[in-house]
PDB file of C-alpha atoms in Angstrom:
ATOM      1  CA  UNK A 700     -15.374   1.278  27.246  1.00  0.00           C
ATOM      2  CA  UNK A 701     -12.005   3.124  26.889  1.00  0.00           C
ATOM      3  CA  UNK A 702     -10.476  -0.162  25.541  1.00  0.00           C
ATOM      4  CA  UNK A 703     -13.306  -0.708  23.321  1.00  0.00           C
ATOM      5  CA  UNK A 704     -12.822   2.678  22.078  1.00  0.00           C
ATOM      6  CA  UNK A 705      -9.218   2.100  21.384  1.00  0.00           C
ATOM      7  CA  UNK A 706     -10.086  -1.204  19.382  1.00  0.00           C
ATOM      8  CA  UNK A 707     -12.845   0.526  17.185  1.00  0.00           C
ATOM      9  CA  UNK A 708     -10.564   3.346  16.420  1.00  0.00           C
ATOM     10  CA  UNK A 709      -7.396   2.389  14.694  1.00  0.00           C
ATOM     11  CA  UNK A 710      -5.643   5.647  14.690  1.00  0.00           C
ATOM     12  CA  UNK A 711      -6.311   5.940  18.888  1.00  0.00           C
ATOM     13  CA  UNK A 712      -5.354   2.485  18.973  1.00  0.00           C
ATOM     14  CA  UNK A 713      -1.980   3.230  17.220  1.00  0.00           C
ATOM     15  CA  UNK A 714      -1.260   6.359  19.238  1.00  0.00           C
ATOM     16  CA  UNK A 715      -2.502   5.074  22.683  1.00  0.00           C
ATOM     17  CA  UNK A 716      -1.557   1.375  22.584  1.00  0.00           C
ATOM     18  CA  UNK A 717       1.535   1.161  19.926  1.00  0.00           C
ATOM     19  CA  UNK A 718       3.070   4.679  20.864  1.00  0.00           C
ATOM     20  CA  UNK A 719       2.743   5.605  17.114  1.00  0.00           C
ATOM     21  CA  UNK A 720       2.726   9.292  16.761  1.00  0.00           C
ATOM     22  CA  UNK A 721       0.815   9.636  13.415  1.00  0.00           C
ATOM     23  CA  UNK A 722       0.833  12.897  11.612  1.00  0.00           C
ATOM     24  CA  UNK A 723      -2.706  14.243  10.233  1.00  0.00           C
ATOM     25  CA  UNK A 724      -3.216  12.431   7.131  1.00  0.00           C
ATOM     26  CA  UNK A 725      -1.760   9.097   8.562  1.00  0.00           C
ATOM     27  CA  UNK A 726      -4.292   9.370  11.489  1.00  0.00           C
ATOM     28  CA  UNK A 727      -7.108  10.257   9.204  1.00  0.00           C
ATOM     29  CA  UNK A 728      -6.333   6.994   7.094  1.00  0.00           C
ATOM     30  CA  UNK A 729      -6.233   4.875  10.241  1.00  0.00           C
ATOM     31  CA  UNK A 730      -9.399   6.441  11.762  1.00  0.00           C
ATOM     32  CA  UNK A 731     -11.251   5.849   8.487  1.00  0.00           C
ATOM     33  CA  UNK A 732      -9.915   2.519   7.696  1.00  0.00           C
ATOM     34  CA  UNK A 733     -11.455   2.254   4.093  1.00  0.00           C
ATOM     35  CA  UNK A 734     -12.471  -1.158   2.717  1.00  0.00           C
ATOM     36  CA  UNK A 735     -10.585  -0.318  -0.575  1.00  0.00           C
ATOM     37  CA  UNK A 736      -7.819   2.023  -0.437  1.00  0.00           C
ATOM     38  CA  UNK A 737      -5.143   3.659  -2.680  1.00  0.00           C
ATOM     39  CA  UNK A 738      -2.400   5.066  -0.964  1.00  0.00           C
ATOM     40  CA  UNK A 739      -0.241   7.259  -3.260  1.00  0.00           C
ATOM     41  CA  UNK A 740       2.510   8.431  -1.233  1.00  0.00           C
ATOM     42  CA  UNK A 741       5.936   9.980  -1.390  1.00  0.00           C
ATOM     43  CA  UNK A 742       9.101   8.277  -0.582  1.00  0.00           C
ATOM     44  CA  UNK A 743       9.988   8.298   3.033  1.00  0.00           C
ATOM     45  CA  UNK A 744       6.137   9.099   3.948  1.00  0.00           C
ATOM     46  CA  UNK A 745       6.000   6.103   6.489  1.00  0.00           C
ATOM     47  CA  UNK A 746       3.464   4.031   4.568  1.00  0.00           C
ATOM     48  CA  UNK A 747       5.092   0.638   5.779  1.00  0.00           C
ATOM     49  CA  UNK A 748       4.871   2.007   9.431  1.00  0.00           C
ATOM     50  CA  UNK A 749       1.155   3.275   9.117  1.00  0.00           C
ATOM     51  CA  UNK A 750       0.205   0.146   7.478  1.00  0.00           C
ATOM     52  CA  UNK A 751       2.044  -2.384  10.048  1.00  0.00           C
ATOM     53  CA  UNK A 752      -0.154  -0.435  12.624  1.00  0.00           C
ATOM     54  CA  UNK A 753      -3.301  -1.265  10.800  1.00  0.00           C
ATOM     55  CA  UNK A 754      -2.256  -4.708  10.363  1.00  0.00           C
ATOM     56  CA  UNK A 755      -1.762  -5.034  14.060  1.00  0.00           C
ATOM     57  CA  UNK A 756      -4.901  -3.258  14.697  1.00  0.00           C
ATOM     58  CA  UNK A 757      -6.881  -5.824  12.605  1.00  0.00           C
ATOM     59  CA  UNK A 758      -5.039  -8.893  14.198  1.00  0.00           C
ATOM     60  CA  UNK A 759      -5.481  -7.775  17.628  1.00  0.00           C
ATOM     61  CA  UNK A 760      -9.167  -6.692  17.353  1.00  0.00           C
ATOM     62  CA  UNK A 761     -10.435  -9.433  15.315  1.00  0.00           C
ATOM     63  CA  UNK A 762      -9.618 -12.712  16.591  1.00  0.00           C
ATOM     64  CA  UNK A 763      -8.632 -15.706  14.129  1.00  0.00           C
ATOM     65  CA  UNK A 764      -8.234 -13.205  11.201  1.00  0.00           C
ATOM     66  CA  UNK A 765      -5.733 -13.423   8.354  1.00  0.00           C
ATOM     67  CA  UNK A 766      -3.694 -10.306   7.364  1.00  0.00           C
ATOM     68  CA  UNK A 767      -1.637 -10.755   4.294  1.00  0.00           C
ATOM     69  CA  UNK A 768       1.030  -8.538   3.378  1.00  0.00           C
ATOM     70  CA  UNK A 769       2.332  -8.644  -0.099  1.00  0.00           C
ATOM     71  CA  UNK A 770       5.635  -7.056  -1.501  1.00  0.00           C
ATOM     72  CA  UNK A 771       7.679  -7.098  -4.662  1.00  0.00           C
ATOM     73  CA  UNK A 772      10.463  -9.172  -2.806  1.00  0.00           C
ATOM     74  CA  UNK A 773      10.756 -11.223   0.400  1.00  0.00           C
ATOM     75  CA  UNK A 774      13.136  -8.520   1.970  1.00  0.00           C
ATOM     76  CA  UNK A 775      10.446  -5.876   1.853  1.00  0.00           C
ATOM     77  CA  UNK A 776       7.861  -8.303   3.427  1.00  0.00           C
ATOM     78  CA  UNK A 777      10.003  -9.296   6.013  1.00  0.00           C
ATOM     79  CA  UNK A 778      11.000  -5.636   6.948  1.00  0.00           C
ATOM     80  CA  UNK A 779       7.222  -5.127   7.270  1.00  0.00           C
ATOM     81  CA  UNK A 780       6.879  -7.809   9.528  1.00  0.00           C
ATOM     82  CA  UNK A 781       9.590  -6.566  11.719  1.00  0.00           C
ATOM     83  CA  UNK A 782       7.822  -3.446  12.246  1.00  0.00           C
ATOM     84  CA  UNK A 783       4.503  -5.238  12.968  1.00  0.00           C
ATOM     85  CA  UNK A 784       6.588  -7.287  15.391  1.00  0.00           C
ATOM     86  CA  UNK A 785       7.933  -4.245  17.155  1.00  0.00           C
ATOM     87  CA  UNK A 786       4.345  -2.931  17.444  1.00  0.00           C
ATOM     88  CA  UNK A 787       3.266  -6.241  19.197  1.00  0.00           C
ATOM     89  CA  UNK A 788       5.856  -5.926  21.681  1.00  0.00           C
ATOM     90  CA  UNK A 789       4.533  -2.622  22.875  1.00  0.00           C
ATOM     91  CA  UNK A 790       1.195  -4.625  23.490  1.00  0.00           C
ATOM     92  CA  UNK A 791       3.348  -7.024  25.668  1.00  0.00           C
ATOM     93  CA  UNK A 792       2.985  -9.737  23.240  1.00  0.00           C
ATOM     94  CA  UNK A 793       5.970 -11.852  22.050  1.00  0.00           C
ATOM     95  CA  UNK A 794       6.035 -12.224  18.559  1.00  0.00           C
ATOM     96  CA  UNK A 795       6.165 -15.979  17.298  1.00  0.00           C
ATOM     97  CA  UNK A 796       5.837 -17.708  13.798  1.00  0.00           C
ATOM     98  CA  UNK A 797       3.010 -19.760  12.814  1.00  0.00           C
ATOM     99  CA  UNK A 798       4.918 -22.777  12.448  1.00  0.00           C
ATOM    100  CA  UNK A 799       3.944 -22.958   8.616  1.00  0.00           C
ATOM    101  CA  UNK A 800       5.348 -19.810   6.985  1.00  0.00           C
ATOM    102  CA  UNK A 801       8.857 -18.288   7.478  1.00  0.00           C
ATOM    103  CA  UNK A 802       7.494 -14.748   7.559  1.00  0.00           C
ATOM    104  CA  UNK A 803       4.446 -15.128   9.950  1.00  0.00           C
ATOM    105  CA  UNK A 804       3.112 -13.667  13.314  1.00  0.00           C
ATOM    106  CA  UNK A 805       0.818 -15.669  15.178  1.00  0.00           C
ATOM    107  CA  UNK A 806      -1.328 -13.979  18.220  1.00  0.00           C
ATOM    108  CA  UNK A 807      -2.814 -15.997  21.161  1.00  0.00           C
ATOM    109  CA  UNK A 808      -6.212 -14.917  19.778  1.00  0.00           C
ATOM    110  CA  UNK A 809      -5.724 -17.065  16.712  1.00  0.00           C
ATOM    111  CA  UNK A 810      -4.871 -14.168  14.372  1.00  0.00           C
ATOM    112  CA  UNK A 811      -1.912 -14.349  11.701  1.00  0.00           C
ATOM    113  CA  UNK A 812      -0.142 -11.750   9.816  1.00  0.00           C
ATOM    114  CA  UNK A 813       1.970 -13.370   7.025  1.00  0.00           C
ATOM    115  CA  UNK A 814       4.360 -11.664   4.843  1.00  0.00           C
ATOM    116  CA  UNK A 815       4.523 -13.009   1.083  1.00  0.00           C
ATOM    117  CA  UNK A 816       7.350 -12.415  -1.550  1.00  0.00           C
ATOM    118  CA  UNK A 817       6.260 -11.015  -4.997  1.00  0.00           C
ATOM    119  CA  UNK A 818       6.001 -14.789  -6.729  1.00  0.00           C
ATOM    120  CA  UNK A 819       2.718 -15.753  -8.299  1.00  0.00           C
ATOM    121  CA  UNK A 820       3.678 -19.574  -7.788  1.00  0.00           C
ATOM    122  CA  UNK A 821       4.242 -19.347  -4.056  1.00  0.00           C
ATOM    123  CA  UNK A 822       1.185 -17.180  -2.903  1.00  0.00           C
ATOM    124  CA  UNK A 823      -1.821 -19.396  -3.688  1.00  0.00           C
ATOM    125  CA  UNK A 824      -3.712 -21.400  -1.198  1.00  0.00           C
ATOM    126  CA  UNK A 825      -4.941 -18.659   1.238  1.00  0.00           C
ATOM    127  CA  UNK A 826      -8.725 -17.930   1.604  1.00  0.00           C
ATOM    128  CA  UNK A 827     -10.770 -15.763   4.260  1.00  0.00           C
ATOM    129  CA  UNK A 828      -8.197 -13.214   4.170  1.00  0.00           C
ATOM    130  CA  UNK A 829      -9.751 -10.297   6.206  1.00  0.00           C
ATOM    131  CA  UNK A 830      -6.981  -7.474   5.226  1.00  0.00           C
ATOM    132  CA  UNK A 831      -4.819  -7.693   2.222  1.00  0.00           C
ATOM    133  CA  UNK A 832      -2.114  -5.254   1.987  1.00  0.00           C
ATOM    134  CA  UNK A 833       0.097  -4.808  -1.202  1.00  0.00           C
ATOM    135  CA  UNK A 834       3.276  -2.778  -0.628  1.00  0.00           C
ATOM    136  CA  UNK A 835       5.042  -0.941  -3.478  1.00  0.00           C
ATOM    137  CA  UNK A 836       2.254  -1.891  -5.694  1.00  0.00           C
ATOM    138  CA  UNK A 837       3.272  -0.047  -8.649  1.00  0.00           C
ATOM    139  CA  UNK A 838       6.255  -2.508  -8.766  1.00  0.00           C
ATOM    140  CA  UNK A 839       3.977  -5.640  -8.400  1.00  0.00           C
ATOM    141  CA  UNK A 840       3.098  -7.664 -11.493  1.00  0.00           C
ATOM    142  CA  UNK A 841      -0.471  -7.429 -12.726  1.00  0.00           C
ATOM    143  CA  UNK A 842      -0.519 -11.249 -12.866  1.00  0.00           C
ATOM    144  CA  UNK A 843       0.358 -11.724  -9.253  1.00  0.00           C
ATOM    145  CA  UNK A 844      -2.448  -9.017  -8.147  1.00  0.00           C
ATOM    146  CA  UNK A 845      -5.058 -10.847 -10.147  1.00  0.00           C
ATOM    147  CA  UNK A 846      -3.979 -14.117  -8.479  1.00  0.00           C
ATOM    148  CA  UNK A 847      -4.482 -12.504  -4.819  1.00  0.00           C
ATOM    149  CA  UNK A 848      -7.738 -10.801  -5.296  1.00  0.00           C
ATOM    150  CA  UNK A 849      -9.908 -13.969  -4.926  1.00  0.00           C
ATOM    151  CA  UNK A 850      -8.559 -14.757  -1.773  1.00  0.00           C
ATOM    152  CA  UNK A 851     -10.846 -11.954  -0.282  1.00  0.00           C
ATOM    153  CA  UNK A 852     -13.919 -13.326  -1.558  1.00  0.00           C
ATOM    154  CA  UNK A 853     -15.154 -15.500   1.059  1.00  0.00           C
ATOM    155  CA  UNK A 854     -14.389 -13.035   4.077  1.00  0.00           C
ATOM    156  CA  UNK A 855     -15.147  -9.845   2.012  1.00  0.00           C
ATOM    157  CA  UNK A 856     -11.855  -8.654   3.171  1.00  0.00           C
ATOM    158  CA  UNK A 857     -10.217  -5.295   2.874  1.00  0.00           C
ATOM    159  CA  UNK A 858      -7.689  -4.355   0.226  1.00  0.00           C
ATOM    160  CA  UNK A 859      -5.075  -1.641   0.570  1.00  0.00           C
ATOM    161  CA  UNK A 860      -2.511  -0.905  -2.428  1.00  0.00           C
ATOM    162  CA  UNK A 861       0.355   1.359  -1.437  1.00  0.00           C
ATOM    163  CA  UNK A 862       3.030   2.980  -3.480  1.00  0.00           C
ATOM    164  CA  UNK A 863       4.938   5.477  -4.878  1.00  0.00           C
ATOM    165  CA  UNK A 864       4.471   5.692  -8.526  1.00  0.00           C
ATOM    166  CA  UNK A 865       6.260   3.969 -11.361  1.00  0.00           C
ATOM    167  CA  UNK A 866       4.856   5.175 -14.771  1.00  0.00           C
ATOM    168  CA  UNK A 867       1.291   5.371 -16.290  1.00  0.00           C
ATOM    169  CA  UNK A 868       1.224   1.570 -16.295  1.00  0.00           C
ATOM    170  CA  UNK A 869       0.159  -1.434 -14.282  1.00  0.00           C
ATOM    171  CA  UNK A 870      -2.776  -2.132 -11.910  1.00  0.00           C
ATOM    172  CA  UNK A 871      -1.948   0.461  -9.585  1.00  0.00           C
ATOM    173  CA  UNK A 872      -1.803   3.268 -12.280  1.00  0.00           C
ATOM    174  CA  UNK A 873      -5.051   1.809 -13.878  1.00  0.00           C
ATOM    175  CA  UNK A 874      -7.042   1.639 -10.612  1.00  0.00           C
ATOM    176  CA  UNK A 875      -5.817   5.160  -9.531  1.00  0.00           C
ATOM    177  CA  UNK A 876      -7.086   6.406 -12.760  1.00  0.00           C
ATOM    178  CA  UNK A 877     -10.231   4.636 -13.642  1.00  0.00           C
ATOM    179  CA  UNK A 878     -10.992   2.123 -10.687  1.00  0.00           C
ATOM    180  CA  UNK A 879     -14.224   3.379  -9.732  1.00  0.00           C
ATOM    181  CA  UNK A 880     -16.019   5.071  -6.791  1.00  0.00           C
ATOM    182  CA  UNK A 881     -15.495   2.117  -4.437  1.00  0.00           C
ATOM    183  CA  UNK A 882     -11.718   3.058  -4.056  1.00  0.00           C
ATOM    184  CA  UNK A 883     -10.699   5.726  -1.573  1.00  0.00           C
ATOM    185  CA  UNK A 884      -7.678   7.695  -2.774  1.00  0.00           C
ATOM    186  CA  UNK A 885      -5.301   9.410  -0.551  1.00  0.00           C
ATOM    187  CA  UNK A 886      -2.094  11.193  -2.377  1.00  0.00           C
ATOM    188  CA  UNK A 887       0.563  12.206   0.299  1.00  0.00           C
ATOM    189  CA  UNK A 888       3.318  14.600  -1.484  1.00  0.00           C
ATOM    190  CA  UNK A 889       6.594  15.241   0.304  1.00  0.00           C
ATOM    191  CA  UNK A 890       5.649  18.923   0.323  1.00  0.00           C
ATOM    192  CA  UNK A 891       2.715  17.934   2.699  1.00  0.00           C
ATOM    193  CA  UNK A 892       4.918  15.846   4.917  1.00  0.00           C
ATOM    194  CA  UNK A 893       6.020  17.416   8.152  1.00  0.00           C
ATOM    195  CA  UNK A 894       9.243  14.868   8.343  1.00  0.00           C
ATOM    196  CA  UNK A 895      10.490  16.035   5.071  1.00  0.00           C
ATOM    197  CA  UNK A 896      12.411  19.404   5.038  1.00  0.00           C
ATOM    198  CA  UNK A 897      12.195  21.908   2.057  1.00  0.00           C
ATOM    199  CA  UNK A 898      15.968  22.059   1.887  1.00  0.00           C
ATOM    200  CA  UNK A 899      16.025  18.307   1.676  1.00  0.00           C
ATOM    201  CA  UNK A 900      13.431  18.572  -1.369  1.00  0.00           C
ATOM    202  CA  UNK A 901      15.449  21.433  -3.225  1.00  0.00           C
ATOM    203  CA  UNK A 902      18.581  19.254  -2.986  1.00  0.00           C
ATOM    204  CA  UNK A 903      16.761  16.235  -4.331  1.00  0.00           C
ATOM    205  CA  UNK A 904      15.126  18.153  -7.419  1.00  0.00           C
ATOM    206  CA  UNK A 905      18.508  19.545  -8.223  1.00  0.00           C
ATOM    207  CA  UNK A 906      20.165  15.817  -8.057  1.00  0.00           C
ATOM    208  CA  UNK A 907      17.297  13.948  -9.546  1.00  0.00           C
ATOM    209  CA  UNK A 908      15.851  16.266 -12.254  1.00  0.00           C
ATOM    210  CA  UNK A 909      12.340  17.000 -12.738  1.00  0.00           C
ATOM    211  CA  UNK A 910      10.821  13.964 -13.955  1.00  0.00           C
ATOM    212  CA  UNK A 911      12.034  11.672 -11.163  1.00  0.00           C
ATOM    213  CA  UNK A 912      11.557  14.208  -8.662  1.00  0.00           C
ATOM    214  CA  UNK A 913       7.868  14.531  -9.528  1.00  0.00           C
ATOM    215  CA  UNK A 914       7.274  10.963  -9.581  1.00  0.00           C
ATOM    216  CA  UNK A 915       9.446   9.921  -6.299  1.00  0.00           C
ATOM    217  CA  UNK A 916       8.063  13.177  -4.232  1.00  0.00           C
ATOM    218  CA  UNK A 917       5.169  14.862  -5.765  1.00  0.00           C
ATOM    219  CA  UNK A 918       3.224  11.370  -6.407  1.00  0.00           C
ATOM    220  CA  UNK A 919       3.067  12.119 -10.085  1.00  0.00           C
ATOM    221  CA  UNK A 920       2.254   9.166 -12.793  1.00  0.00           C
ATOM    222  CA  UNK A 921       4.838  10.472 -15.327  1.00  0.00           C
ATOM    223  CA  UNK A 922       5.447   8.540 -18.779  1.00  0.00           C
ATOM    224  CA  UNK A 923       8.456   6.235 -18.866  1.00  0.00           C
ATOM    225  CA  UNK A 924      11.434   7.697 -20.326  1.00  0.00           C
ATOM    226  CA  UNK A 925      11.708   5.057 -22.728  1.00  0.00           C
ATOM    227  CA  UNK A 926       8.117   5.910 -24.234  1.00  0.00           C
ATOM    228  CA  UNK A 927       8.054   7.497 -27.671  1.00  0.00           C
ATOM    229  CA  UNK A 928       4.674   8.751 -27.318  1.00  0.00           C
ATOM    230  CA  UNK A 929       2.856  10.058 -24.102  1.00  0.00           C
ATOM    231  CA  UNK A 930       0.157   7.694 -23.003  1.00  0.00           C
ATOM    232  CA  UNK A 931      -2.424  10.443 -23.502  1.00  0.00           C
ATOM    233  CA  UNK A 932      -1.503  10.918 -27.128  1.00  0.00           C
ATOM    234  CA  UNK A 933      -2.009   7.186 -27.773  1.00  0.00           C
ATOM    235  CA  UNK A 934      -5.434   7.193 -25.810  1.00  0.00           C
ATOM    236  CA  UNK A 935      -6.706   9.976 -27.806  1.00  0.00           C
ATOM    237  CA  UNK A 936      -5.664   8.177 -31.048  1.00  0.00           C
ATOM    238  CA  UNK A 937      -7.787   5.225 -30.195  1.00  0.00           C
ATOM    239  CA  UNK A 938     -11.065   4.775 -31.991  1.00  0.00           C
ATOM    240  CA  UNK A 939     -13.823   2.087 -31.517  1.00  0.00           C
ATOM    241  CA  UNK A 940     -15.518   2.899 -34.804  1.00  0.00           C
ATOM    242  CA  UNK A 941     -13.094   1.930 -37.385  1.00  0.00           C
ATOM    243  CA  UNK A 942     -13.232  -1.674 -38.366  1.00  0.00           C
ATOM    244  CA  UNK A 943      -9.961  -3.905 -38.279  1.00  0.00           C
ATOM    245  CA  UNK A 944      -7.886  -4.286 -41.552  1.00  0.00           C
ATOM    246  CA  UNK A 945      -8.122  -8.001 -42.296  1.00  0.00           C
ATOM    247  CA  UNK A 946      -5.336  -8.972 -45.103  1.00  0.00           C
TER     248      UNK A 946
END
């Protein structure tokens, strides 16, 4: 029963089996493990580590499952796989590839964790995905996001989008702002993170300036510097009751 409890509770599994000392918000996220998750977090919060723990829990507890990790670059996906492999070694599992994909881990129960680069042409062909993790989602192209969503259809898999904001644009912002109630939203600001000191934040605010600091550490979706008009101003100016002028 104790082992079953660890498998059902990803937070307990991460703590007792993977040796991951999650903080309050991280542990709560793992414990609830929502089907649709938007994680808007500060830099250095540990999103890659906590989601690597989630990926290993999914693979270990759900035989023959497929977890995909999509990042803007192959390097980032590879770093994620290294963290997942380190957790597997805690379980006395020697990580090995699946024989088909360069960035992959195959477990003895048939489950796979596969890392994908941020290129739409190279990510098609997967199906029955049980968990899709999109890292640095604010920097992933909309076309790529739309091309991977259908992979969840057959298995009704879970989808987690994780990122620090990158302006008021793209699917990550649009989903956060108006994605609907099916999405569980979690904001993790640097001022709430026990691993980031107040002194460091004061230094960063002085070095970065207010706009960058608010985006990188306070999880705020701020307008891009090159924008002439704020997004809210443009949206307020739009009207649907005006007919288009045809010349």
